CSV table of C-alpha atoms in Angstrom, one decimal:
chain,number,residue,atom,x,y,z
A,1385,UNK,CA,0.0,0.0,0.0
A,1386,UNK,CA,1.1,3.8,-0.8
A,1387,UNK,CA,0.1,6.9,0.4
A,1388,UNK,CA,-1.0,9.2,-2.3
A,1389,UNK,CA,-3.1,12.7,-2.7
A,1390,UNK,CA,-6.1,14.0,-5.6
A,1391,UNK,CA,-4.8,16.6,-7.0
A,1392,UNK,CA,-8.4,18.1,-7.3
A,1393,UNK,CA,-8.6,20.4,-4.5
A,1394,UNK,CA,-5.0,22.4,-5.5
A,1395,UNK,CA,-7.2,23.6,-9.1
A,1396,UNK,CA,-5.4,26.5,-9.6
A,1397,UNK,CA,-1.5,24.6,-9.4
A,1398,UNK,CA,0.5,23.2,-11.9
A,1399,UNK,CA,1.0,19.6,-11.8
A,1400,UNK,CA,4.8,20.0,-11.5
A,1401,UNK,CA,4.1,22.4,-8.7
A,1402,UNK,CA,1.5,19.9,-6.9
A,1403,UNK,CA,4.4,16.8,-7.6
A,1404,UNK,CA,7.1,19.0,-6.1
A,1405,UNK,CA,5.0,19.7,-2.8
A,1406,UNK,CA,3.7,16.6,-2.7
A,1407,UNK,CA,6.9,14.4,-2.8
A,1408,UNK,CA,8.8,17.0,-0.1
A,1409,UNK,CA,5.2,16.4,2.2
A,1410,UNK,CA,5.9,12.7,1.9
A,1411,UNK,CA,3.3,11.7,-0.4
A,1412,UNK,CA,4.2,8.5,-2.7
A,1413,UNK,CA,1.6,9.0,-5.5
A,1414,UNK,CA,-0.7,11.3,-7.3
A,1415,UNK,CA,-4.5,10.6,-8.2
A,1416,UNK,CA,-4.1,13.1,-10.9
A,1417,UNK,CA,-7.4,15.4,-11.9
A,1418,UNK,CA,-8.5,15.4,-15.7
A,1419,UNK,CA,-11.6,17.4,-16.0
A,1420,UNK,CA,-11.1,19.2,-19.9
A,1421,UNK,CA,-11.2,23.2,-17.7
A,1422,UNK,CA,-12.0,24.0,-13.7
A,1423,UNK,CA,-15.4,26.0,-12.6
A,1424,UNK,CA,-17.8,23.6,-13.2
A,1425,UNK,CA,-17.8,22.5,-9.6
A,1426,UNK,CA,-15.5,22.5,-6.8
A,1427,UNK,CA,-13.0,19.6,-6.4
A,1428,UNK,CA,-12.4,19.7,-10.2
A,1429,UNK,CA,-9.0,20.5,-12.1
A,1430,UNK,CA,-7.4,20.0,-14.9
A,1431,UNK,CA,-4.1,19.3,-14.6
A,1432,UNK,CA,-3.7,17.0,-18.0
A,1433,UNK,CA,-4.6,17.7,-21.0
A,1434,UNK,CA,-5.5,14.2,-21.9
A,1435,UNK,CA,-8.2,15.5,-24.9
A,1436,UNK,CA,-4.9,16.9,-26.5
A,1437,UNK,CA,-2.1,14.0,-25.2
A,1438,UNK,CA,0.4,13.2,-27.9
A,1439,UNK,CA,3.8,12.1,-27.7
A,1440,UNK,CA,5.4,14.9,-26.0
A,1441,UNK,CA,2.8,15.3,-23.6
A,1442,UNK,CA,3.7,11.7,-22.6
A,1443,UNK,CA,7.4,11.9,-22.4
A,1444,UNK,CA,6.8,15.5,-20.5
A,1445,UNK,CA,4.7,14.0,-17.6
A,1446,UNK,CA,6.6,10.3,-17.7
A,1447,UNK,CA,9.9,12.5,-16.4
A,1448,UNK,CA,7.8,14.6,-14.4
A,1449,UNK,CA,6.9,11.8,-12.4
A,1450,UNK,CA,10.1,10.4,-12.8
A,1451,UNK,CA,11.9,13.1,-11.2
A,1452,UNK,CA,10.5,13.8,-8.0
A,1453,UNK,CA,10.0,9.3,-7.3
A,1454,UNK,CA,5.8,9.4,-7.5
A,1455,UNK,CA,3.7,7.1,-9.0
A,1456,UNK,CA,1.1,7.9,-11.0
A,1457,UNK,CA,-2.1,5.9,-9.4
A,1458,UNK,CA,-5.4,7.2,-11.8
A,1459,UNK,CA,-7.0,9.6,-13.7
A,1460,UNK,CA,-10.3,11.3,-11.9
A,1461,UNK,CA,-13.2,12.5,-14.0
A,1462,UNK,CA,-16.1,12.4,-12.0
A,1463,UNK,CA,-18.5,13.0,-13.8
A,1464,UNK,CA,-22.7,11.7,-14.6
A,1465,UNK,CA,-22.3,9.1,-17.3
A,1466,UNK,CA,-26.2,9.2,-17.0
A,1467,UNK,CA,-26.5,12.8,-17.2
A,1468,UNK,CA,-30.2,13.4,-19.0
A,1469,UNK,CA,-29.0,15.8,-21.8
A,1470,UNK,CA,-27.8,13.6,-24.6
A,1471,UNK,CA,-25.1,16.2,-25.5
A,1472,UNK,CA,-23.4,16.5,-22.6
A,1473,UNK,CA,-24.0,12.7,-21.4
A,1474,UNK,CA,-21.8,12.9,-25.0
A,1475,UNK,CA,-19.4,15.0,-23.6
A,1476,UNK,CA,-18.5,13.5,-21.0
A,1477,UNK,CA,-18.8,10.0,-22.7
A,1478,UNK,CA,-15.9,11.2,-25.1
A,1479,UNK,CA,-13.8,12.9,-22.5
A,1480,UNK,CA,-13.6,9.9,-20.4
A,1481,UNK,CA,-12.2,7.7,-23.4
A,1482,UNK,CA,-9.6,10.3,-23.9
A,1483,UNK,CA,-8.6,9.9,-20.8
A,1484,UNK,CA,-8.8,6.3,-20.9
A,1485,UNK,CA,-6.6,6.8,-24.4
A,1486,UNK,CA,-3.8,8.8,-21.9
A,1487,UNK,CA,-3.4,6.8,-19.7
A,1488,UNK,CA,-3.0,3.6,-21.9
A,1489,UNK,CA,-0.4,6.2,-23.1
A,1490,UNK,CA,1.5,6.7,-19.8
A,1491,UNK,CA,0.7,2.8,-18.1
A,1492,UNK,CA,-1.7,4.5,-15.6
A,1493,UNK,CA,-4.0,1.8,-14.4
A,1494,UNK,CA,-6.8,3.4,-13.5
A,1495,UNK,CA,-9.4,5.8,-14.9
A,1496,UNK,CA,-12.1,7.3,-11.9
A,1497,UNK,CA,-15.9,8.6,-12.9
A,1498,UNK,CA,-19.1,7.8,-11.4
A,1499,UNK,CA,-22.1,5.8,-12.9
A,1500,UNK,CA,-24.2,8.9,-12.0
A,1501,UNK,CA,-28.2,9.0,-13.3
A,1502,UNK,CA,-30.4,10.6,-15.1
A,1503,UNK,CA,-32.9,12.8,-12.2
A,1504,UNK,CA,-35.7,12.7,-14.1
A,1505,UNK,CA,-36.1,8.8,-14.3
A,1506,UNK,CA,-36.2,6.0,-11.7
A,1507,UNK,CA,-33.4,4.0,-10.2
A,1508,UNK,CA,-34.3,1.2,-12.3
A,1509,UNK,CA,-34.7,2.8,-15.5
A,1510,UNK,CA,-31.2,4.1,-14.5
A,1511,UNK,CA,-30.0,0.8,-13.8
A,1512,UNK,CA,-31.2,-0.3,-17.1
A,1513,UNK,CA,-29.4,2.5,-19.0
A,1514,UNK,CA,-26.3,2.1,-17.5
A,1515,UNK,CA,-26.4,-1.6,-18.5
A,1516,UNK,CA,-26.7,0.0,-21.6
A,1517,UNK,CA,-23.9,2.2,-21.7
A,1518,UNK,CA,-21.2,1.2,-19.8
A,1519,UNK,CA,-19.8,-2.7,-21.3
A,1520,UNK,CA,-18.9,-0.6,-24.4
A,1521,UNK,CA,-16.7,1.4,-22.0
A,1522,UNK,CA,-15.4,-1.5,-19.6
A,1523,UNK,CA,-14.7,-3.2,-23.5
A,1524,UNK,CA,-13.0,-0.1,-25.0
A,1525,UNK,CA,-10.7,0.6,-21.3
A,1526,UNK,CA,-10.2,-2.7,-21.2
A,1527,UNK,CA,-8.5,-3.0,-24.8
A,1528,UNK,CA,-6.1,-0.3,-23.2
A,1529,UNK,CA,-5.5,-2.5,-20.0
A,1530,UNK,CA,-7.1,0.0,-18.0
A,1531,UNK,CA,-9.5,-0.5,-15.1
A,1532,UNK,CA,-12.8,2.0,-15.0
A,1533,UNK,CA,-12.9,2.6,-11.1
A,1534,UNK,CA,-16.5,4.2,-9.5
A,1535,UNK,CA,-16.3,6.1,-6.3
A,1536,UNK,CA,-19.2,5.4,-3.7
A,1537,UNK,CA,-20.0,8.5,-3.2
A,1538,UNK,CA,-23.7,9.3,-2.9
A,1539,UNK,CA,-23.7,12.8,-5.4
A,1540,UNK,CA,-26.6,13.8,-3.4
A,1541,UNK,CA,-26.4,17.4,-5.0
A,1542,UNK,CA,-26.9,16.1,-8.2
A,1543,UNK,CA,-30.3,15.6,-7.8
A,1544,UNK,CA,-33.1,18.1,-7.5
A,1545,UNK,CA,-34.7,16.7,-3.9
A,1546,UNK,CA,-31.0,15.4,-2.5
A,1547,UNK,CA,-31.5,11.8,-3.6
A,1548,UNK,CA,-28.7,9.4,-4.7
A,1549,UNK,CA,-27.0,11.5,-7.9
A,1550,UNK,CA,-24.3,8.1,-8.5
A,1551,UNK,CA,-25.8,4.8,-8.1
A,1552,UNK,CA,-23.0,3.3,-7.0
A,1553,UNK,CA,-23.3,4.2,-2.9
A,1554,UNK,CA,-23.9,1.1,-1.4
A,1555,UNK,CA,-22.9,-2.6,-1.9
A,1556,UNK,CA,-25.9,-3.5,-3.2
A,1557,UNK,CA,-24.8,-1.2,-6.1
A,1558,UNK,CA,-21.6,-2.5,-6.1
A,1559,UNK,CA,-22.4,-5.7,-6.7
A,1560,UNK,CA,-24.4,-4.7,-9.8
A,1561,UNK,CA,-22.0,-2.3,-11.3
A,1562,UNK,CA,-19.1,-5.3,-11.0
A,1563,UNK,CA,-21.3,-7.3,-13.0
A,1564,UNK,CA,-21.2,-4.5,-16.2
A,1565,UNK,CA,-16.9,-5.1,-15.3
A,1566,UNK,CA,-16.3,-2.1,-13.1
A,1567,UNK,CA,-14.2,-1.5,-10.0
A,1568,UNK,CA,-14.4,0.0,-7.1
A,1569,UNK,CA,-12.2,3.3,-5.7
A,1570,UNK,CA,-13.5,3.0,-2.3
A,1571,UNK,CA,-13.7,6.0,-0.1
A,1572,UNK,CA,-15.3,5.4,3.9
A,1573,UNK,CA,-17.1,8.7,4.4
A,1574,UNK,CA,-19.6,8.3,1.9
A,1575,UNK,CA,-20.4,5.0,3.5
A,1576,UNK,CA,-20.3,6.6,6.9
A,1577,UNK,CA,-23.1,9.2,7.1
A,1578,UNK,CA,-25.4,7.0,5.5
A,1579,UNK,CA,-24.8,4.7,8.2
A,1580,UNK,CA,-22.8,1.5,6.5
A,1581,UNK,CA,-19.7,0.7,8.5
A,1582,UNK,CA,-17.1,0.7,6.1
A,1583,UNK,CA,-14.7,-1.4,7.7
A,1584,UNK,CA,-17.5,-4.5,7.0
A,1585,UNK,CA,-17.4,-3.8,3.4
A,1586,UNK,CA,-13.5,-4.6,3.3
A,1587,UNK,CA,-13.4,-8.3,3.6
A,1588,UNK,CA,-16.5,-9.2,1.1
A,1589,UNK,CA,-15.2,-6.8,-1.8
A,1590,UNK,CA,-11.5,-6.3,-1.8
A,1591,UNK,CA,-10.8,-7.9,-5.0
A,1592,UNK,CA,-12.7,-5.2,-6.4
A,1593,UNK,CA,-11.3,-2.1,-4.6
A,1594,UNK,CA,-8.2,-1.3,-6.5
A,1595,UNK,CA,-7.8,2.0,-5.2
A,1596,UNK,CA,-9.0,3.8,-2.4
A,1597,UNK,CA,-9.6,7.8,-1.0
A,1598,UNK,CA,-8.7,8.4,2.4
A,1599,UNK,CA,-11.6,11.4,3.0
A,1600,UNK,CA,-13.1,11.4,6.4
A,1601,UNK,CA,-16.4,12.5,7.6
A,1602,UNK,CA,-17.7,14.5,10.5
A,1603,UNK,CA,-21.1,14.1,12.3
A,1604,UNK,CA,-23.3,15.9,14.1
A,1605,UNK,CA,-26.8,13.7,15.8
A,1606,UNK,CA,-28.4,16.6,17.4
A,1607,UNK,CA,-28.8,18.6,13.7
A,1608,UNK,CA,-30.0,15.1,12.2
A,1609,UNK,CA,-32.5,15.2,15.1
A,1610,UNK,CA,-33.8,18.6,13.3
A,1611,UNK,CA,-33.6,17.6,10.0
A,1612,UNK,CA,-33.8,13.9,9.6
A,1613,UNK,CA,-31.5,11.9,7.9
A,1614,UNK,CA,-32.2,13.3,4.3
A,1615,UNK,CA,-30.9,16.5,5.3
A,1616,UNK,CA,-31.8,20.3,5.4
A,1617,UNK,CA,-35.3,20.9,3.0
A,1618,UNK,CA,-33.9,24.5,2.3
A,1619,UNK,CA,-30.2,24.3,1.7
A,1620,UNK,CA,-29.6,28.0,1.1
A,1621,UNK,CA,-28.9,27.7,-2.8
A,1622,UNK,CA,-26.4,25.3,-2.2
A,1623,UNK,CA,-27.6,21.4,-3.0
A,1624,UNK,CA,-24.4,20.1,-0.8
A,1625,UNK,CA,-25.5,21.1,2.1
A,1626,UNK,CA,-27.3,18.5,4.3
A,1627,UNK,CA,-26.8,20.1,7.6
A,1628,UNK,CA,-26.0,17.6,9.9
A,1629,UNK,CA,-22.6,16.3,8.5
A,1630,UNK,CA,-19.6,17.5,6.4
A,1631,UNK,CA,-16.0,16.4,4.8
A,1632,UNK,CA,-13.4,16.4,7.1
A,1633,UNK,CA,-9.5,15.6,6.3
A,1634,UNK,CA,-8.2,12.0,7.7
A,1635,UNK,CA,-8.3,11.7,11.8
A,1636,UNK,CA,-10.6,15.1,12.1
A,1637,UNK,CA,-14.3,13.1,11.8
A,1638,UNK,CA,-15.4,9.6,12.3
A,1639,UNK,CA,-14.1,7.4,10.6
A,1640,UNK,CA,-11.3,4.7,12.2
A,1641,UNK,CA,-8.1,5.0,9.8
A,1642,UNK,CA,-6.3,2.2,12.1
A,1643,UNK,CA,-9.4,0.0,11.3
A,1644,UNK,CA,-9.5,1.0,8.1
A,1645,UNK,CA,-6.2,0.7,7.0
A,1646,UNK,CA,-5.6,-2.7,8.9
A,1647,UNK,CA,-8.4,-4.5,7.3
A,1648,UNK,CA,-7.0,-3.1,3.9
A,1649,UNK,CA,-3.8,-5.5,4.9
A,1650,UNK,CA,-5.5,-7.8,5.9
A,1651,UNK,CA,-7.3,-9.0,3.4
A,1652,UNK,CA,-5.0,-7.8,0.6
A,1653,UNK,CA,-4.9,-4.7,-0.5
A,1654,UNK,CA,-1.8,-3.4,-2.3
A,1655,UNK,CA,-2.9,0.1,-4.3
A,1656,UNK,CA,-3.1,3.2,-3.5
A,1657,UNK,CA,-4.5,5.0,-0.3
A,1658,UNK,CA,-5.5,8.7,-2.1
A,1659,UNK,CA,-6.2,11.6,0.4
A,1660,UNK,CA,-9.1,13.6,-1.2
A,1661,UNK,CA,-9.4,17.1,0.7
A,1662,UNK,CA,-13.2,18.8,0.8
A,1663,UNK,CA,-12.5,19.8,4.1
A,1664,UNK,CA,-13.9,23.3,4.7
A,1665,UNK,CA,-12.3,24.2,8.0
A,1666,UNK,CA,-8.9,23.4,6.1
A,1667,UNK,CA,-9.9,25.1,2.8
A,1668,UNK,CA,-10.1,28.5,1.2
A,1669,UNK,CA,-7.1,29.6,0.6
A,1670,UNK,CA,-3.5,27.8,-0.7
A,1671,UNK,CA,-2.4,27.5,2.5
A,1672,UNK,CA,-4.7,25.8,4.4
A,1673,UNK,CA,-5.7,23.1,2.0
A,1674,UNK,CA,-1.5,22.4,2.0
A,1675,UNK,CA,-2.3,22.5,6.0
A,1676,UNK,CA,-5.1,20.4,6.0
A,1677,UNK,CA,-3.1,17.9,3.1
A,1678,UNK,CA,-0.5,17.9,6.2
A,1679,UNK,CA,-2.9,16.8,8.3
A,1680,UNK,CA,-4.2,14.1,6.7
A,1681,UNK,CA,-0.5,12.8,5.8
A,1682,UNK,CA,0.3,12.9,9.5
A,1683,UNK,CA,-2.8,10.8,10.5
A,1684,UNK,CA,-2.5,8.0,8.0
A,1685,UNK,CA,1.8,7.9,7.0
A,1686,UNK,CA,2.2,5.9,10.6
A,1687,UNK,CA,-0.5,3.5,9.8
A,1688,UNK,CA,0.9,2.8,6.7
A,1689,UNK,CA,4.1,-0.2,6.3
A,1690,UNK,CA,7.2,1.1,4.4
């Protein structure tokens, strides 16, 4: 197992600047962000240009990674593969082969995007499209040697009442999406807050979690005793905002990392451990997401062999 970082929440950083601070903060490997521009939402970036990767591009980022000694653990493009306007369902469709094309091109294992869905149909016409859509992706990253991994996170703010945006949030779903030949890039906080202990869900999947994010998750019972579990009614224009819980960097919420990171041994697991930072107590400004990154590095780099 490694210790890596997403490179999402540093948007407005160079890659070779994000490698160069992240190999002197000790971090072993980079989940590397590969939206086509930043500003569509927060936690995007675009620090590859993997529409426009030719030969150069590849040599370039090969001795990038090469000279400060990181790995280069996945692509992340999180986007709705469901999305319900056929044009930009399109767009995204296309976006995510180039970068399935790049990193073919630089031996990256792993490409990251969610199964998303469509907010104006029911889970199981969802379900049904997505059977539709994905094998021709699975068979088209598979051709390239390259695994199509799903985060678990719920995307509630994709969806006009707070439902489920991603179908992909519990292992239910999971078991469903492996059978259309997709992987898992686990990440506990999701399961957390919408109270699935994800230590459990270790031991009965880990030949499908190839990569993991280390995010954490903070709690708070005595606003879900106001608002329920589905979260604030009137979220103030913003659709994130449930109320009773929010992201927190490794060792600041909920979540056991010693559990969490044993069990991974345990039973197996040899990728990469990526930090994802969305914490807003260590976020705003440069500095404090590097802080909070600092954080997060100190909580898990003891737990972790090597």
């Amino acid at each position: 197992m490694q210790l890596g970082m997403l490179t999402a929440c540093l948007p407005q950083w160079s890659l070779d600047r994000i490698a160069a601070w992240a190999k002197q903060a000790g971090y072993e490997a980079l989940e590397v962000a590969v939206w086509p521009s930043t500003g569509g939402r927060d936690f995007e970036a675009a620090h590859l240009p993997v529409a426009d990767f030719g030969p150069r591009q590849v040599d370039e980022t090969k001795a990038l990674f090469e000279e400060h000694g990181l790995e280069l653990s996945a692509f992340a493009y999180y986007e709705n593969n469901l999305h319900p306007d056929p044009a930009r369902r399109e767009e995204i469709r296309t976006h995510l082969k180039h970068a399935i094309d790049a990193a073919q091109a630089l031996g990256v294992p792993h490409v990251g995007t969610f199964v998303g869905r469509d907010w104006t149909k029911s889970v199981s016409e969802n379900l049904a499209e997505a059977e539709r859509i994905f094998p021709e992706l699975v068979e088209y990253a598979g051709e390239r040697d390259v695994k199509i991994i799903v985060e678990n996170c719920v995307m509630e703010g994709w969806h006009p009442d707070g439902y489920p945006g991603n179908l992909a949030y519990s292992p239910e779903l999971w078991e469903w999406m492996f059978g259309l030949g997709l992987y898992l890039n686990w990440d506990p906080s999701h399961l957390t807050w919408i109270g699935i202990d994800p230590v459990d869900t270790i031991a009965p999947y880990v030949d499908r979690i190839v990569h993991a994010q280390a995010k954490d998750v903070e709690l708070d019972p005595a606003a879900r005793q106001r608002y329920g579990f589905f979260g604030k009614v009137d979220k103030g224009g913003n659709p994130w905002d449930m109320g009773w819980w929010r992201y927190r960097v490794p060792g600041l919420g909920q979540v056991d990392w010693a559990r969490v990171v044993d069990r991974l041994y345990e039973h197996g697991f040899t990728g990469t451990l990526s930090v994802e930072h969305e914490d807003p107590v260590w976020g705003g400004d440069d500095e404090r997401i590097t802080q909070g990154l600092e954080i997060a590095h100190r909580t898990l780099r003891p737990l972790i062999v090597g």
